[in-house]
mmCIF file with all atom_site columns, C-alpha atoms in Angstrom:
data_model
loop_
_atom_site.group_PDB
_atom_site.id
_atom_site.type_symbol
_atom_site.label_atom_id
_atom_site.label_alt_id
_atom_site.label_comp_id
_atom_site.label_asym_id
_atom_site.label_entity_id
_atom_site.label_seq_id
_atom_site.pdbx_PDB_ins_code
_atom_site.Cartn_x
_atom_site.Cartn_y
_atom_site.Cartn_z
_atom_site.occupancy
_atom_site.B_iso_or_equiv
_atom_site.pdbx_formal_charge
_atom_site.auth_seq_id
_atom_site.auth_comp_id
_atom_site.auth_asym_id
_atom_site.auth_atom_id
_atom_site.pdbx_PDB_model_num
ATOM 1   C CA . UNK M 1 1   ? -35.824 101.770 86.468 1.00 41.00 ? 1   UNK M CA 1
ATOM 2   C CA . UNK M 1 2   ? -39.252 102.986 85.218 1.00 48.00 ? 2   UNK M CA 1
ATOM 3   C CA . UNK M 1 3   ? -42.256 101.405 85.988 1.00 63.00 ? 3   UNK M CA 1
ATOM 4   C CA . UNK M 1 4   ? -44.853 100.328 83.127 1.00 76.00 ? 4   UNK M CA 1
ATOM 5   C CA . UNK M 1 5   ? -47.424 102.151 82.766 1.00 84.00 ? 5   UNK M CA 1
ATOM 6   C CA . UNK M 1 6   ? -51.132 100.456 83.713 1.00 88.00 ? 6   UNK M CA 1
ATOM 7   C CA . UNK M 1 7   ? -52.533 98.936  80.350 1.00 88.00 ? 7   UNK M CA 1
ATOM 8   C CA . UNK M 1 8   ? -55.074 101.776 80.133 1.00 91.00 ? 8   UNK M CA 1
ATOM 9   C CA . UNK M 1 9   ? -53.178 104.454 80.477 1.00 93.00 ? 9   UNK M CA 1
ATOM 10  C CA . UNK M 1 10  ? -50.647 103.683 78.006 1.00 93.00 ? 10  UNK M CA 1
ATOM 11  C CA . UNK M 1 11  ? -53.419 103.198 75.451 1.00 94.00 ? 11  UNK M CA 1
ATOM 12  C CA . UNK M 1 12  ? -55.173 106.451 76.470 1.00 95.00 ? 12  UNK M CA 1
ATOM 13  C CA . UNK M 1 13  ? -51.561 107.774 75.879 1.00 95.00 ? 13  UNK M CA 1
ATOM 14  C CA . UNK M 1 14  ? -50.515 106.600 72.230 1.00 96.00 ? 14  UNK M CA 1
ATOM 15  C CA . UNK M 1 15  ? -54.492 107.560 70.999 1.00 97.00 ? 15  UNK M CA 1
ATOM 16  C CA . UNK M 1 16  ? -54.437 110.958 71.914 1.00 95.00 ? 16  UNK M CA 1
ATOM 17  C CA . UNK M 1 17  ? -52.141 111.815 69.268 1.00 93.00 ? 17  UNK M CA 1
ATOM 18  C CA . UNK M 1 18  ? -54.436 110.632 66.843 1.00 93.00 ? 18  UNK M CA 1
ATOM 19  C CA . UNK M 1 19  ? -57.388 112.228 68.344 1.00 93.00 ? 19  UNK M CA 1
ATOM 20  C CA . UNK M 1 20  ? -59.145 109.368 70.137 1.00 96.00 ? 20  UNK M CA 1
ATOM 21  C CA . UNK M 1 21  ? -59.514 109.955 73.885 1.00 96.00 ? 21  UNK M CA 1
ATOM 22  C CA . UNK M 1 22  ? -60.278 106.777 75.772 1.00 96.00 ? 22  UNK M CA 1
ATOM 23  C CA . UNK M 1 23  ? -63.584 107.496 77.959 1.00 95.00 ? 23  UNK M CA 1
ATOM 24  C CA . UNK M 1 24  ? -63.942 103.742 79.660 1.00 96.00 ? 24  UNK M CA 1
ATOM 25  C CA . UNK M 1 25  ? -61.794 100.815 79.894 1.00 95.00 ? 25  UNK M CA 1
ATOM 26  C CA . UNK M 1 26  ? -62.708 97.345  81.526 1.00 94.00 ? 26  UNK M CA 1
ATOM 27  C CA . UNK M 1 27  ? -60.985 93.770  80.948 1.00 89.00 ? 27  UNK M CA 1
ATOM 28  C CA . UNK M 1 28  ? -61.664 90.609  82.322 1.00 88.00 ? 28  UNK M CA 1
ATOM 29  C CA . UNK M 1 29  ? -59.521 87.234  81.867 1.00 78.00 ? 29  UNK M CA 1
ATOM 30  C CA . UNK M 1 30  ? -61.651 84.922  79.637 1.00 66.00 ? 30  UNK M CA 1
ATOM 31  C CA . UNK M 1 31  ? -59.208 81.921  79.659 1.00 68.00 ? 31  UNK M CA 1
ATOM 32  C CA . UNK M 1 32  ? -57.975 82.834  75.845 1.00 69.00 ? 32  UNK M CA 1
ATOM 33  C CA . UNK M 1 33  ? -57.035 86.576  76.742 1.00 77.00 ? 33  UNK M CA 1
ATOM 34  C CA . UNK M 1 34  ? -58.707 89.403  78.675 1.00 88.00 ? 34  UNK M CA 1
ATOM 35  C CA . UNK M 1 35  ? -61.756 90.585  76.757 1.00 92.00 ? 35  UNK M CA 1
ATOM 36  C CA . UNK M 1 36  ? -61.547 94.225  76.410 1.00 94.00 ? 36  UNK M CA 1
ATOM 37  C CA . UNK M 1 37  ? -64.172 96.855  76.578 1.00 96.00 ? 37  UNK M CA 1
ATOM 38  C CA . UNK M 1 38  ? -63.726 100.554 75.703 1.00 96.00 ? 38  UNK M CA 1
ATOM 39  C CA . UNK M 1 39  ? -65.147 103.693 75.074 1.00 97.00 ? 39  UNK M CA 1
ATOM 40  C CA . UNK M 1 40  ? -63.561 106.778 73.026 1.00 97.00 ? 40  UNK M CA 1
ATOM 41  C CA . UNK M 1 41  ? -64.275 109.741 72.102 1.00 96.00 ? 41  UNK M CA 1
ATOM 42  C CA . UNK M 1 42  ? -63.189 110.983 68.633 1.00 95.00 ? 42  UNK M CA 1
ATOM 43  C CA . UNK M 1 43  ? -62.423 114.786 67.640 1.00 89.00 ? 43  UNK M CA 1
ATOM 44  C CA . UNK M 1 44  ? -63.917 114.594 63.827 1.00 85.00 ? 44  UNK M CA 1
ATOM 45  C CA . UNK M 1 45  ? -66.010 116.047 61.512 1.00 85.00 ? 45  UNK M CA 1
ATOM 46  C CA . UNK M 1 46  ? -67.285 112.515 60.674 1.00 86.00 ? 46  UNK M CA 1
ATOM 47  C CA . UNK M 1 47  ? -70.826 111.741 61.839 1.00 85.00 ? 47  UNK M CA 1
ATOM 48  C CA . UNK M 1 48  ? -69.981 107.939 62.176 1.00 90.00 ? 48  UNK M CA 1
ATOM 49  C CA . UNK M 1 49  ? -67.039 105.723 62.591 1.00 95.00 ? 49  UNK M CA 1
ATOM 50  C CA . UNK M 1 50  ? -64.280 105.746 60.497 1.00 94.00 ? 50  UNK M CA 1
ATOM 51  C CA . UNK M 1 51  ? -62.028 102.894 59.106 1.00 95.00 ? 51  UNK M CA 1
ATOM 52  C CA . UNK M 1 52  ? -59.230 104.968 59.988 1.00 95.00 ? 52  UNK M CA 1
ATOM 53  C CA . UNK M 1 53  ? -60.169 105.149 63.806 1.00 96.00 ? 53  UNK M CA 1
ATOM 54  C CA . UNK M 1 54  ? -60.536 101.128 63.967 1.00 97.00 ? 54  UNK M CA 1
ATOM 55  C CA . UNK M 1 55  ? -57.462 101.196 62.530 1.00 96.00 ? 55  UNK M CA 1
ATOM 56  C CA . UNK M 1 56  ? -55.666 103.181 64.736 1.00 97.00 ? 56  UNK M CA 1
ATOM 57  C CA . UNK M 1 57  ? -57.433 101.333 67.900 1.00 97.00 ? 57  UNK M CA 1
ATOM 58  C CA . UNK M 1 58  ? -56.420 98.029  66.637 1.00 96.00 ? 58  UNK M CA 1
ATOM 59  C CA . UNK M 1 59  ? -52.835 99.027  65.525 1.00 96.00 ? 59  UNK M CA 1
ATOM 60  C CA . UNK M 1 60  ? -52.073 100.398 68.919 1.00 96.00 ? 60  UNK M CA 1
ATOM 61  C CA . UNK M 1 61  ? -53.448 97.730  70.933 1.00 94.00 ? 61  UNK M CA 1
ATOM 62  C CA . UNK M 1 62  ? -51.597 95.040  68.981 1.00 94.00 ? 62  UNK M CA 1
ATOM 63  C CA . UNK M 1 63  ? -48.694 97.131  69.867 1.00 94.00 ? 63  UNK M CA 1
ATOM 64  C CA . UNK M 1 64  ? -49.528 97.076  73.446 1.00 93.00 ? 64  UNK M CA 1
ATOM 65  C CA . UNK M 1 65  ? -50.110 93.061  73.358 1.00 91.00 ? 65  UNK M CA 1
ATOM 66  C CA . UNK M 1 66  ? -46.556 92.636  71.750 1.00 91.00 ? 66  UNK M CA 1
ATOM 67  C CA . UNK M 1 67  ? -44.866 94.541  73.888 1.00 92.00 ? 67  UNK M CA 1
ATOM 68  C CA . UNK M 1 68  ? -46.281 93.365  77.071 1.00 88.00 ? 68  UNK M CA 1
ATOM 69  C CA . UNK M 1 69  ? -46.332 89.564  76.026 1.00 83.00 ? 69  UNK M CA 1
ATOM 70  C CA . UNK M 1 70  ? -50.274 90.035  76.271 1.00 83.00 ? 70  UNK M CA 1
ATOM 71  C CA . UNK M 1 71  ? -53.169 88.394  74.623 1.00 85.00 ? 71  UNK M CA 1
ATOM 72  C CA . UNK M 1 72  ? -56.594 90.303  73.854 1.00 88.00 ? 72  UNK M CA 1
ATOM 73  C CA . UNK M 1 73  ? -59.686 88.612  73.748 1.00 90.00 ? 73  UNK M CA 1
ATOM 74  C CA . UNK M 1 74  ? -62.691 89.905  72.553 1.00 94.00 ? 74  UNK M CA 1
ATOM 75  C CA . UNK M 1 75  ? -62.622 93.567  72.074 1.00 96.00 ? 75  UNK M CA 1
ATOM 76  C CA . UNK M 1 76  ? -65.992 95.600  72.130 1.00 97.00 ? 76  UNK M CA 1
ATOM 77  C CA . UNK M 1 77  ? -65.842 99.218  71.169 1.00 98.00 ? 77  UNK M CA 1
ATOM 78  C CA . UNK M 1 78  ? -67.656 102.582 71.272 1.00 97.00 ? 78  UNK M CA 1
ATOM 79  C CA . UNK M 1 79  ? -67.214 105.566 69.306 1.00 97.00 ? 79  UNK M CA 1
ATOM 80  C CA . UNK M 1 80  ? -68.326 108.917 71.136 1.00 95.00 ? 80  UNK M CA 1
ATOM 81  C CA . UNK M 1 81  ? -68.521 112.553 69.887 1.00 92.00 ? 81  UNK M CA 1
ATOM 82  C CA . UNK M 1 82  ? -67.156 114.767 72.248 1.00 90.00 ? 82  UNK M CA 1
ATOM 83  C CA . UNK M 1 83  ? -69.828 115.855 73.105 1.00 91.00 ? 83  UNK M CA 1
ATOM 84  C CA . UNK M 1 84  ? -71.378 112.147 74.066 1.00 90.00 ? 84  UNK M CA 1
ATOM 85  C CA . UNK M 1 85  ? -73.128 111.263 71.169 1.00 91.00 ? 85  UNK M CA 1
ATOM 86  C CA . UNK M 1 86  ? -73.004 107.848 70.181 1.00 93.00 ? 86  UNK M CA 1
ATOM 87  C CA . UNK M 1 87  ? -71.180 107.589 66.346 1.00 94.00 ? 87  UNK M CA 1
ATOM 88  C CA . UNK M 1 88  ? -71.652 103.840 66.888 1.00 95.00 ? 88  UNK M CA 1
ATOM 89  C CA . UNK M 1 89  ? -69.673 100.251 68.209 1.00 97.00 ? 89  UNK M CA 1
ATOM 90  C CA . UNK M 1 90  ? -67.354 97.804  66.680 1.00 98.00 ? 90  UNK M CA 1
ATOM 91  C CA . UNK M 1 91  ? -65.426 94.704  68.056 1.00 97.00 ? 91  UNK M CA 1
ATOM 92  C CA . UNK M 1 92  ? -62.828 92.118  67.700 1.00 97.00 ? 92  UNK M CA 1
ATOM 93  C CA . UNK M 1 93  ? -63.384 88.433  67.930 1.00 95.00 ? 93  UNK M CA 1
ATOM 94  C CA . UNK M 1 94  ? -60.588 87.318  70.067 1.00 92.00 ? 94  UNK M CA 1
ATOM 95  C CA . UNK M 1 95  ? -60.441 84.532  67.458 1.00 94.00 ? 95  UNK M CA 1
ATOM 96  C CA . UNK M 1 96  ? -59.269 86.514  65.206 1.00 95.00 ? 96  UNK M CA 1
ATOM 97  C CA . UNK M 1 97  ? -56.196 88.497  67.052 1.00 93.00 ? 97  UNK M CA 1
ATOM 98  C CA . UNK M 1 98  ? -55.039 84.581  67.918 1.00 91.00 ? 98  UNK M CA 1
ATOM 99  C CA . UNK M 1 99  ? -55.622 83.945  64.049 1.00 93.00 ? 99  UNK M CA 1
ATOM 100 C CA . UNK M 1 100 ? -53.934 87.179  63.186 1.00 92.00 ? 100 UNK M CA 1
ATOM 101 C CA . UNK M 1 101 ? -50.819 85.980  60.520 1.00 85.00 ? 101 UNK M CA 1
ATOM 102 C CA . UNK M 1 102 ? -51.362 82.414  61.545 1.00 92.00 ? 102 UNK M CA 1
ATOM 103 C CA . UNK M 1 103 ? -54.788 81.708  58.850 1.00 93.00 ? 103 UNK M CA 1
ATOM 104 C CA . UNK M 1 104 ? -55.934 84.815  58.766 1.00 94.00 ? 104 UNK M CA 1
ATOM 105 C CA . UNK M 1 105 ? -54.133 87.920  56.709 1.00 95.00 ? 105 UNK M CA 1
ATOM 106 C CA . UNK M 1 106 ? -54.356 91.496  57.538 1.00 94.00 ? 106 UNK M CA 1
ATOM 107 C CA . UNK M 1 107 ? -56.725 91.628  54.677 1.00 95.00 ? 107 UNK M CA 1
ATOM 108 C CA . UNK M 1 108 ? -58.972 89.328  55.847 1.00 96.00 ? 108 UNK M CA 1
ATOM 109 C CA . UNK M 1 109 ? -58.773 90.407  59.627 1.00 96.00 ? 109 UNK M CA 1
ATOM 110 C CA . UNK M 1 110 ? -59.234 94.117  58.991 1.00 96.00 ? 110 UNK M CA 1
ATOM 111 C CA . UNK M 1 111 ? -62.268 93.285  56.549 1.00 96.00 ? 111 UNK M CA 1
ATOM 112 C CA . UNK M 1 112 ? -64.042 91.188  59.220 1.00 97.00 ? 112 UNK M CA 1
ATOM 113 C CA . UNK M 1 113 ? -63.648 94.282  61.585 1.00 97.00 ? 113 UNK M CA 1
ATOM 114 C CA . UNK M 1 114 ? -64.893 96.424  59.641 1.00 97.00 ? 114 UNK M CA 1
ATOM 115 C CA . UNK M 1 115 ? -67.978 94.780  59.320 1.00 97.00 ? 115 UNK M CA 1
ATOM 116 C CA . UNK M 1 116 ? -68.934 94.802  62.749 1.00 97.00 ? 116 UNK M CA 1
ATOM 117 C CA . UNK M 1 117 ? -69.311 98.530  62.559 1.00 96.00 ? 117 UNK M CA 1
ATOM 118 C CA . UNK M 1 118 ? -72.552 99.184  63.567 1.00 95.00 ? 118 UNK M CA 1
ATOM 119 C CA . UNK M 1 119 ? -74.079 102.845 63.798 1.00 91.00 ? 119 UNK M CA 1
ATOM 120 C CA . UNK M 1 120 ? -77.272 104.423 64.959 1.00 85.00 ? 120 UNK M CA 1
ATOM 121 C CA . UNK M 1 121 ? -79.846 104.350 63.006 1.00 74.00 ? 121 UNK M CA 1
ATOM 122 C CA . UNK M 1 122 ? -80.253 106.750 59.701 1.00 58.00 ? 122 UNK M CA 1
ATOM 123 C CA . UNK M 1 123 ? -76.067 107.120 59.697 1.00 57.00 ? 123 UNK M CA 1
ATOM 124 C CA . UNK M 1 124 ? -74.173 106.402 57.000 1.00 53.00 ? 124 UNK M CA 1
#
């Protein structure tokens, strides 16, 4: 019998493939879910966060929840290059993954995502 693998580790796992290496990981139980808070580091030519990278993030960690019988809560993210530099930060009301194809659509979810995207300063 195989043991699961820690949280982080199988989320580090399933975003390598897509070229997004998870730098930092903390959670902590907020009564609703465990708030998440990562870091990643993305191997791209793009100079700021892509839709396709929250994409993948979200997709996989939904994934993760389902399997596991877990709930997310807030999730707060950073985008890295690999070299360090900050490509910006996104989150994830935990509202909205408990809303998620309840009252909310994919549509509707994904758009409010998106704009959370927030990156430095003279970025587009």
């Amino acid at each position: 019998m195989s043991e699961e693998r820690p949280l982080p580790v199988a989320l580090e796992n399933r975003l390598m493939g897509d070229g997004i290496y998870l730098t930092e990981f903390e959670r902590a139980d907020d009564g609703d879910g465990e708030d998440v808070t990562l870091e990643y580091e993305v191997v791209s030519e793009a100079r700021t966060i892509t839709s396709r990278e929250v994409g993948v993030v979200v997709r996989t960690l939904l994934a993760l929840a389902e399997e596991r019988d877990w709930s997310p809560g807030t999730l707060e993210a950073t985008s890295t290059t690999t070299d360090g530099d900050r490509r910006g930060t996104w989150r994830v009301e935990g509202e909205w993954f408990r809303r998620l194809g309840d009252d909310l659509s994919q549509v509707e979810f994904s758009q409010r995502v998106l704009d959370t995207i927030s990156v430095p300063d003279g970025e587009i």
